């Protein structure tokens, strides 16, 4: 009895470990762990914090596992168990307060950087001039408008490397979240509100993004690609789109509103009325990334 | 137990509390009031958040007339007083007085509901239906939920009167009257907050 | 907390440690409390009404004052009319009542706080 | 007439529900239904069913009704889960398409939380609490039956959506505007709102009932600080229910008004604000997850001392931690929508308040470990589930803490990391806890013991299956897979992990089959529990015969300390040898009534009418509700005498009467 239980417990531990190991092995801890391999400062600082918290949690888990393991091994009920049996021992003057104090200390250690980073990410890096992109989630596609470049795209983005990009997020559909895991965390796109979110790519590449909030039948198709390219290439791309793509008319916009999924599109211009303005009852205050819009081009739109 | 008798020793303990089972029901009713209170709190939160979301509809300041609202307040405060007296009379075993004050409560309550409905009708006849804006939705649902509670209370009072007539003042009917009075006073408290937070503050610029 | 007694004469013991919840009964010969309560409730209401109609103070302050008056009114109803300290043993209802008031105000307050940035400018 | 029939068929069975799986399910349900009716008629059991079960107000029977419903719903939710997992293992084949996948994850989540976990918890409350606190029944037996039937008919309304009209498909959270008519025209979301509203009323009443039961009905001498820990957790859970369900009620009702009556709360236009729904929903939703975990904590606090043969370590800190969890549970809800951008101050505040909960939770974990420390641990199935719980829940809690780190949540929100986190706590905490309680209290409920060997087989399948299912999902989260996707492209590295996860899910399914087999086998061959105290228990419920007689206690015991029954046994006494024939007094028991059942039925009819906006039916149901309430108001005949002789006889047959 005793042996059997013990060995099956061990088997279960091993299995858990093996599953973790296997998972990482099968996929080789490769680049597909997008959250673990950020390509920009926002994702980087989020990852740092996550790793820090993970280490703290590993300590907690380890302590509990060890204590629990010892208790189970030492105090099982089998004949001849010589470990002390203390049926009336039910409280302890300093052990009990300890359960409060130690977790409180560990949590303080996590809490301080959490607050710091939360506030830090709410500010754009001061010296840089961001690229502004207005994002509208539609059923079930993404519309990206570049108010300064005066162009628009659907389901794909170009952004310059090394420059913060300020996304203004809204929706003309049920809620979604705008998420490019390689660059950093997500934020909701919601009808009736505009939320600012900034991200930055520090390496050129093509990064995928997706909606994180279920929004109906075509939600699975809301992938989009972010092409991070050098500054000049970005400008060249924008000029090319402006020169070669067709303009977005209101009719074209209304076609985008239809409930369907489509591929990538480019537009050489877009009607201003497709972006909500204050007179429609919107406001720009707030947002996790609460920031003063330091781009006049962007605010002029509202 | 439905024994109305109270022993001499504990004359001062009202029957509805002296009977253990009935007193447990009173505790239970208090707990129910707590859930109702949180329902109203949620509706207040909704209203508070939606207050300025008037879309293309009227603002609180344009919409509300204080006249009917003050009347409603008066009616409800008075009914709260009358039901308080009904409980006092019950504790002095004056069944006829209980009837009288309870009927007064009922009538005042009905007056309240009628005033409220006519107030709503006049708003809606100006086109201010709840479809128009988030603010109006929040307003009608908050105030309407209270009104529905009052209406329910009136029906409850009617069944109470019938039971009192059949059975007189037993531990059970006393407990029922007492919980009814708790309910009614509670609605009065909610109304005071509606009056303050919806109507009066709607008139503050 | 006691064996069921059918003669209903025993008051239950108050929960040890919760003596502040001891029950209190109010039965008087003439309903003075109710009458005074009624008068005061009218006074409180008209005070609030007058303050608002007169625009006696700056809006924020005014709002705070009339809310305080409403709270006073609530306390009055609870204290005078609702017999809130009555119970067969421990007046248990006081604990959830306190909690409910706290949660109710916290709920409204925090909801406003969380939603604040979204209030439309129309 | 044919046109009318055509309309009926088209409304009740719209084209998109006419798919093989759904038709198959319809067929199964039809066959089962006919089978049940046939058996009842064949064996002339209708009267028995009505008199003994449908009208019962006995908490012990209501417990069994809850349990049956919960296990049936575990099956339904589990089959849903297996469908989800199958689809995700085969993203290119997609055995169930997008339409159905969306319905299935919605019903899976809703059923598991509202119609599996909640009734399971209430089953144990009902089965145990009155016995444990030395009371003859709950405070309000009739309301108790009402709660059950409101829950049961709410659950039924939710479940028929799969057959009639189409299921909800906007997730268990039902965020607008996706639930608005414009985006979700079918009856599904109306089903969701109405069934949760109906069941929610029942749940709120249960909360009130058990709160009052515990504060008012304890045996003499059982002060708060002498209560068994399960009673404490029930007390706190009930308080959470009372304060948490109203915001849900409001959120659901307002959504329903938007859908059905054209108000403008959460709509896209007219100043509506979907955010407010999210706020209200999580004002309920976060306390809800503690509503489902605290009873499990209570169960463990009973199971650990019993099977460690040692008093619970740190009783006072256990109580303190329960109460502080209750308070903190109300202050953390925003962590479910950090990424809705309420600003860094709000987020930081709620991130910290979320972290704080780890402290009282940890206190409990350590106290359990130190209860085992210095004890003598018997490894029964109930204890095994507890022993699996500690590591599993700590991992789940730790991953929850990582979610409360706001910037990390920006990357993990709505990813499979979250899915893994909440299954880790919901299964590793709630389900393990409930199963532990099931094996522990089963003898008390039914009078026989579930076979331990079979139970262990089920246990290992379930636990191993659990880890194989959900460990890969953490990795999927780090690979950026978001939840609620019915399919996904290859090339993101998601496929392998999903296949592993699905294998695990089927292992859990095997565990569930083992559990059901265990129950059915033991029903026939299980060892009778003749002593009433099969585990060498410590609390009062074990002082009674199994199952307890209708009136529970012939004479209410007087309590002198924690673990009263243990103390009695140490002094060589039991309730049995204390009872003299002349101590037995006549009692009054609550009388059975059909009103609760009719009330539930009326709500069901009214709800059904509202789902399809067939107003005559809706009004008919509403009138039924009013009629039931009026009937209840005038019904004074709610007691049944139980003569002392009968009690003496019963106690005698248990051998519990002094000669
Ligand atoms: C039983 C249910 C249950 C329980 C108990 C918990 C417990 C916790 N949950 Fe979980 N949670 C859910 C069910 C539950 N959760 C569900 C269903 C969802 C998703 C809903 C949806 O979107 O569909 C969710 C989602 C969820 C989120 C939102 C994620 C997102 O959508 O982005 C967050 C974020 O903070 C979170 C955090 C926590 C925390 C911090 C705890 C803590 O209470 C955990 C505390 C426990 C421990 C920490 C372990 C033991 C402690 C110690 C050993 C002491 C030492 C520890 C430290 C010092 C850290 N949960
Ligand atoms: C207590 C709550 C609870 C429980 C116990 C479970 C149990 C399980 N859950 Fe659940 N789950 C939720 C609550 C719960 N879940 C919630 C709230 C959501 C969110 C929903 C939403 O997004 O809105 C969710 C979502 C969810 C998802 C995400 C779907 C998505 O986002 O796309 C997945 C995917 O793997 C999943 C899997 C499982 C599995 C494999 C189990 C297993 O434990 C199940 C074990 C299996 C059984 C018990 C079945 C036994 C049946 C048989 C053996 C019958 C076999 C016969 C035939 C096949 C005919 N769940
Ligand atoms: Cu881990 Cu790369
Ligand atoms: Cu939560």
mmCIF file with all atom_site columns, C-alpha atoms and ligand atoms in Angstrom, chain A residues 57 60 64 103 106-107, chain D residues 172 282 289-290 292-293 335-336 354 357-358 361-362 365-366 393-394 397-398 400-401 403-404 409 413-414 418 421-422 425-426 430 483, ligand 1:
data_model
loop_
_atom_site.group_PDB
_atom_site.id
_atom_site.type_symbol
_atom_site.label_atom_id
_atom_site.label_alt_id
_atom_site.label_comp_id
_atom_site.label_asym_id
_atom_site.label_entity_id
_atom_site.label_seq_id
_atom_site.pdbx_PDB_ins_code
_atom_site.Cartn_x
_atom_site.Cartn_y
_atom_site.Cartn_z
_atom_site.occupancy
_atom_site.B_iso_or_equiv
_atom_site.pdbx_formal_charge
_atom_site.auth_seq_id
_atom_site.auth_comp_id
_atom_site.auth_asym_id
_atom_site.auth_atom_id
_atom_site.pdbx_PDB_model_num
ATOM   1  C  CA  . UNK A 1 57  ? 6.146   32.200 -8.038  1.00 0.00 ? 57  UNK A CA  1
ATOM   2  C  CA  . UNK A 1 60  ? 6.474   29.919 -3.664  1.00 0.00 ? 60  UNK A CA  1
ATOM   3  C  CA  . UNK A 1 64  ? 4.841   24.584 -0.803  1.00 0.00 ? 64  UNK A CA  1
ATOM   4  C  CA  . UNK A 1 103 ? 3.680   36.014 1.304   1.00 0.00 ? 103 UNK A CA  1
ATOM   5  C  CA  . UNK A 1 106 ? 7.079   38.266 -1.635  1.00 0.00 ? 106 UNK A CA  1
ATOM   6  C  CA  . UNK A 1 107 ? 4.081   40.171 -2.932  1.00 0.00 ? 107 UNK A CA  1
ATOM   7  C  CA  . UNK D 2 172 ? -20.062 32.583 -20.678 1.00 0.00 ? 172 UNK D CA  1
ATOM   8  C  CA  . UNK D 2 282 ? -17.204 41.147 -13.128 1.00 0.00 ? 282 UNK D CA  1
ATOM   9  C  CA  . UNK D 2 289 ? -14.960 32.435 -8.504  1.00 0.00 ? 289 UNK D CA  1
ATOM   10 C  CA  . UNK D 2 290 ? -14.521 32.658 -4.750  1.00 0.00 ? 290 UNK D CA  1
ATOM   11 C  CA  . UNK D 2 292 ? -17.066 28.289 -6.050  1.00 0.00 ? 292 UNK D CA  1
ATOM   12 C  CA  . UNK D 2 293 ? -13.677 27.930 -4.372  1.00 0.00 ? 293 UNK D CA  1
ATOM   13 C  CA  . UNK D 2 335 ? -8.347  42.512 -13.129 1.00 0.00 ? 335 UNK D CA  1
ATOM   14 C  CA  . UNK D 2 336 ? -10.587 40.912 -15.726 1.00 0.00 ? 336 UNK D CA  1
ATOM   15 C  CA  . UNK D 2 354 ? -5.724  41.146 -6.463  1.00 0.00 ? 354 UNK D CA  1
ATOM   16 C  CA  . UNK D 2 357 ? -5.783  37.707 -1.918  1.00 0.00 ? 357 UNK D CA  1
ATOM   17 C  CA  . UNK D 2 358 ? -2.773  35.440 -2.157  1.00 0.00 ? 358 UNK D CA  1
ATOM   18 C  CA  . UNK D 2 361 ? -5.230  31.902 0.534   1.00 0.00 ? 361 UNK D CA  1
ATOM   19 C  CA  . UNK D 2 362 ? -1.660  31.000 1.361   1.00 0.00 ? 362 UNK D CA  1
ATOM   20 C  CA  . UNK D 2 365 ? -2.613  26.221 2.277   1.00 0.00 ? 365 UNK D CA  1
ATOM   21 C  CA  . UNK D 2 366 ? 0.020   26.310 5.009   1.00 0.00 ? 366 UNK D CA  1
ATOM   22 C  CA  . UNK D 2 393 ? -4.142  24.860 -6.790  1.00 0.00 ? 393 UNK D CA  1
ATOM   23 C  CA  . UNK D 2 394 ? -0.883  26.480 -5.803  1.00 0.00 ? 394 UNK D CA  1
ATOM   24 C  CA  . UNK D 2 397 ? -2.896  30.493 -7.904  1.00 0.00 ? 397 UNK D CA  1
ATOM   25 C  CA  . UNK D 2 398 ? 0.647   31.354 -8.874  1.00 0.00 ? 398 UNK D CA  1
ATOM   26 C  CA  . UNK D 2 400 ? -3.179  33.886 -11.348 1.00 0.00 ? 400 UNK D CA  1
ATOM   27 C  CA  . UNK D 2 401 ? -0.730  36.110 -9.535  1.00 0.00 ? 401 UNK D CA  1
ATOM   28 C  CA  . UNK D 2 403 ? -2.011  37.670 -14.384 1.00 0.00 ? 403 UNK D CA  1
ATOM   29 C  CA  . UNK D 2 404 ? -2.463  40.241 -11.672 1.00 0.00 ? 404 UNK D CA  1
ATOM   30 C  CA  . UNK D 2 409 ? -1.651  40.623 -18.184 1.00 0.00 ? 409 UNK D CA  1
ATOM   31 C  CA  . UNK D 2 413 ? -5.102  38.436 -21.329 1.00 0.00 ? 413 UNK D CA  1
ATOM   32 C  CA  . UNK D 2 414 ? -7.556  36.256 -23.253 1.00 0.00 ? 414 UNK D CA  1
ATOM   33 C  CA  . UNK D 2 418 ? -5.836  32.443 -18.857 1.00 0.00 ? 418 UNK D CA  1
ATOM   34 C  CA  . UNK D 2 421 ? -5.082  29.385 -15.144 1.00 0.00 ? 421 UNK D CA  1
ATOM   35 C  CA  . UNK D 2 422 ? -8.759  29.140 -14.537 1.00 0.00 ? 422 UNK D CA  1
ATOM   36 C  CA  . UNK D 2 425 ? -8.059  26.667 -10.059 1.00 0.00 ? 425 UNK D CA  1
ATOM   37 C  CA  . UNK D 2 426 ? -11.542 25.585 -11.114 1.00 0.00 ? 426 UNK D CA  1
ATOM   38 C  CA  . UNK D 2 430 ? -13.334 23.481 -7.066  1.00 0.00 ? 430 UNK D CA  1
ATOM   39 C  CA  . UNK D 2 483 ? -9.076  31.691 -26.612 1.00 0.00 ? 483 UNK D CA  1
HETATM 40 C  C1  . LIG E 3 .   ? -12.040 28.919 -8.619  1.00 0.00 ? 1   LIG E C1  1
HETATM 41 C  C2  . LIG E 3 .   ? -11.873 29.923 -9.334  1.00 0.00 ? 1   LIG E C2  1
HETATM 42 C  C3  . LIG E 3 .   ? -10.746 30.904 -9.322  1.00 0.00 ? 1   LIG E C3  1
HETATM 43 C  C4  . LIG E 3 .   ? -9.854  31.223 -8.328  1.00 0.00 ? 1   LIG E C4  1
HETATM 44 C  C5  . LIG E 3 .   ? -9.758  30.662 -6.928  1.00 0.00 ? 1   LIG E C5  1
HETATM 45 C  C6  . LIG E 3 .   ? -8.995  32.222 -8.881  1.00 0.00 ? 1   LIG E C6  1
HETATM 46 C  C7  . LIG E 3 .   ? -7.964  32.795 -8.174  1.00 0.00 ? 1   LIG E C7  1
HETATM 47 C  C8  . LIG E 3 .   ? -7.173  33.831 -8.648  1.00 0.00 ? 1   LIG E C8  1
HETATM 48 N  N1  . LIG E 3 .   ? -7.245  34.404 -9.894  1.00 0.00 ? 1   LIG E N1  1
HETATM 49 FE FE1 . LIG E 3 .   ? -8.425  33.793 -11.405 1.00 0.00 ? 1   LIG E FE1 1
HETATM 50 N  N2  . LIG E 3 .   ? -9.835  33.424 -12.822 1.00 0.00 ? 1   LIG E N2  1
HETATM 51 C  C9  . LIG E 3 .   ? -10.829 32.494 -12.743 1.00 0.00 ? 1   LIG E C9  1
HETATM 52 C  C10 . LIG E 3 .   ? -11.103 31.669 -11.671 1.00 0.00 ? 1   LIG E C10 1
HETATM 53 C  C11 . LIG E 3 .   ? -10.410 31.713 -10.463 1.00 0.00 ? 1   LIG E C11 1
HETATM 54 N  N3  . LIG E 3 .   ? -9.342  32.490 -10.176 1.00 0.00 ? 1   LIG E N3  1
HETATM 55 C  C12 . LIG E 3 .   ? -11.595 32.478 -13.949 1.00 0.00 ? 1   LIG E C12 1
HETATM 56 C  C13 . LIG E 3 .   ? -12.792 31.572 -14.231 1.00 0.00 ? 1   LIG E C13 1
HETATM 57 C  C14 . LIG E 3 .   ? -11.031 33.433 -14.787 1.00 0.00 ? 1   LIG E C14 1
HETATM 58 C  C15 . LIG E 3 .   ? -11.368 33.795 -16.219 1.00 0.00 ? 1   LIG E C15 1
HETATM 59 C  C16 . LIG E 3 .   ? -12.732 34.174 -16.525 1.00 0.00 ? 1   LIG E C16 1
HETATM 60 C  C17 . LIG E 3 .   ? -12.893 34.427 -17.990 1.00 0.00 ? 1   LIG E C17 1
HETATM 61 O  O1  . LIG E 3 .   ? -12.333 35.406 -18.511 1.00 0.00 ? 1   LIG E O1  1
HETATM 62 O  O2  . LIG E 3 .   ? -13.592 33.629 -18.643 1.00 0.00 ? 1   LIG E O2  1
HETATM 63 C  C18 . LIG E 3 .   ? -9.931  34.018 -14.023 1.00 0.00 ? 1   LIG E C18 1
HETATM 64 C  C19 . LIG E 3 .   ? -9.158  35.044 -14.524 1.00 0.00 ? 1   LIG E C19 1
HETATM 65 C  C20 . LIG E 3 .   ? -8.227  35.719 -13.760 1.00 0.00 ? 1   LIG E C20 1
HETATM 66 C  C21 . LIG E 3 .   ? -7.614  36.944 -14.171 1.00 0.00 ? 1   LIG E C21 1
HETATM 67 C  C22 . LIG E 3 .   ? -7.913  37.732 -15.441 1.00 0.00 ? 1   LIG E C22 1
HETATM 68 C  C23 . LIG E 3 .   ? -7.101  37.251 -16.546 1.00 0.00 ? 1   LIG E C23 1
HETATM 69 C  C24 . LIG E 3 .   ? -7.448  37.909 -17.807 1.00 0.00 ? 1   LIG E C24 1
HETATM 70 O  O3  . LIG E 3 .   ? -8.547  37.689 -18.316 1.00 0.00 ? 1   LIG E O3  1
HETATM 71 O  O4  . LIG E 3 .   ? -6.626  38.670 -18.297 1.00 0.00 ? 1   LIG E O4  1
HETATM 72 C  C25 . LIG E 3 .   ? -6.730  37.294 -13.180 1.00 0.00 ? 1   LIG E C25 1
HETATM 73 C  C26 . LIG E 3 .   ? -5.888  38.508 -13.194 1.00 0.00 ? 1   LIG E C26 1
HETATM 74 O  O5  . LIG E 3 .   ? -5.450  38.988 -12.248 1.00 0.00 ? 1   LIG E O5  1
HETATM 75 C  C27 . LIG E 3 .   ? -6.823  36.276 -12.154 1.00 0.00 ? 1   LIG E C27 1
HETATM 76 C  C28 . LIG E 3 .   ? -6.102  36.285 -10.967 1.00 0.00 ? 1   LIG E C28 1
HETATM 77 C  C29 . LIG E 3 .   ? -6.341  35.405 -9.916  1.00 0.00 ? 1   LIG E C29 1
HETATM 78 C  C30 . LIG E 3 .   ? -5.635  35.481 -8.655  1.00 0.00 ? 1   LIG E C30 1
HETATM 79 C  C31 . LIG E 3 .   ? -4.547  36.431 -8.294  1.00 0.00 ? 1   LIG E C31 1
HETATM 80 C  C32 . LIG E 3 .   ? -6.174  34.503 -7.857  1.00 0.00 ? 1   LIG E C32 1
HETATM 81 C  C33 . LIG E 3 .   ? -5.799  34.232 -6.420  1.00 0.00 ? 1   LIG E C33 1
HETATM 82 O  O6  . LIG E 3 .   ? -6.944  34.109 -5.629  1.00 0.00 ? 1   LIG E O6  1
HETATM 83 C  C34 . LIG E 3 .   ? -4.961  33.002 -6.248  1.00 0.00 ? 1   LIG E C34 1
HETATM 84 C  C35 . LIG E 3 .   ? -4.422  32.923 -4.846  1.00 0.00 ? 1   LIG E C35 1
HETATM 85 C  C36 . LIG E 3 .   ? -3.691  31.654 -4.551  1.00 0.00 ? 1   LIG E C36 1
HETATM 86 C  C37 . LIG E 3 .   ? -2.366  31.504 -4.526  1.00 0.00 ? 1   LIG E C37 1
HETATM 87 C  C38 . LIG E 3 .   ? -1.447  32.604 -4.874  1.00 0.00 ? 1   LIG E C38 1
HETATM 88 C  C39 . LIG E 3 .   ? -1.743  30.179 -4.211  1.00 0.00 ? 1   LIG E C39 1
HETATM 89 C  C40 . LIG E 3 .   ? -1.605  29.873 -2.755  1.00 0.00 ? 1   LIG E C40 1
HETATM 90 C  C41 . LIG E 3 .   ? -0.841  30.879 -1.966  1.00 0.00 ? 1   LIG E C41 1
HETATM 91 C  C42 . LIG E 3 .   ? 0.346   30.654 -1.353  1.00 0.00 ? 1   LIG E C42 1
HETATM 92 C  C43 . LIG E 3 .   ? 0.999   29.331 -1.395  1.00 0.00 ? 1   LIG E C43 1
HETATM 93 C  C44 . LIG E 3 .   ? 0.927   31.756 -0.556  1.00 0.00 ? 1   LIG E C44 1
HETATM 94 C  C45 . LIG E 3 .   ? 2.139   32.355 -1.125  1.00 0.00 ? 1   LIG E C45 1
HETATM 95 C  C46 . LIG E 3 .   ? 1.837   33.023 -2.424  1.00 0.00 ? 1   LIG E C46 1
HETATM 96 C  C47 . LIG E 3 .   ? 2.388   34.158 -2.834  1.00 0.00 ? 1   LIG E C47 1
HETATM 97 C  C48 . LIG E 3 .   ? 3.333   34.957 -2.058  1.00 0.00 ? 1   LIG E C48 1
HETATM 98 C  C49 . LIG E 3 .   ? 2.024   34.658 -4.206  1.00 0.00 ? 1   LIG E C49 1
HETATM 99 N  N4  . LIG E 3 .   ? -7.737  35.338 -12.540 1.00 0.00 ? 1   LIG E N4  1
#
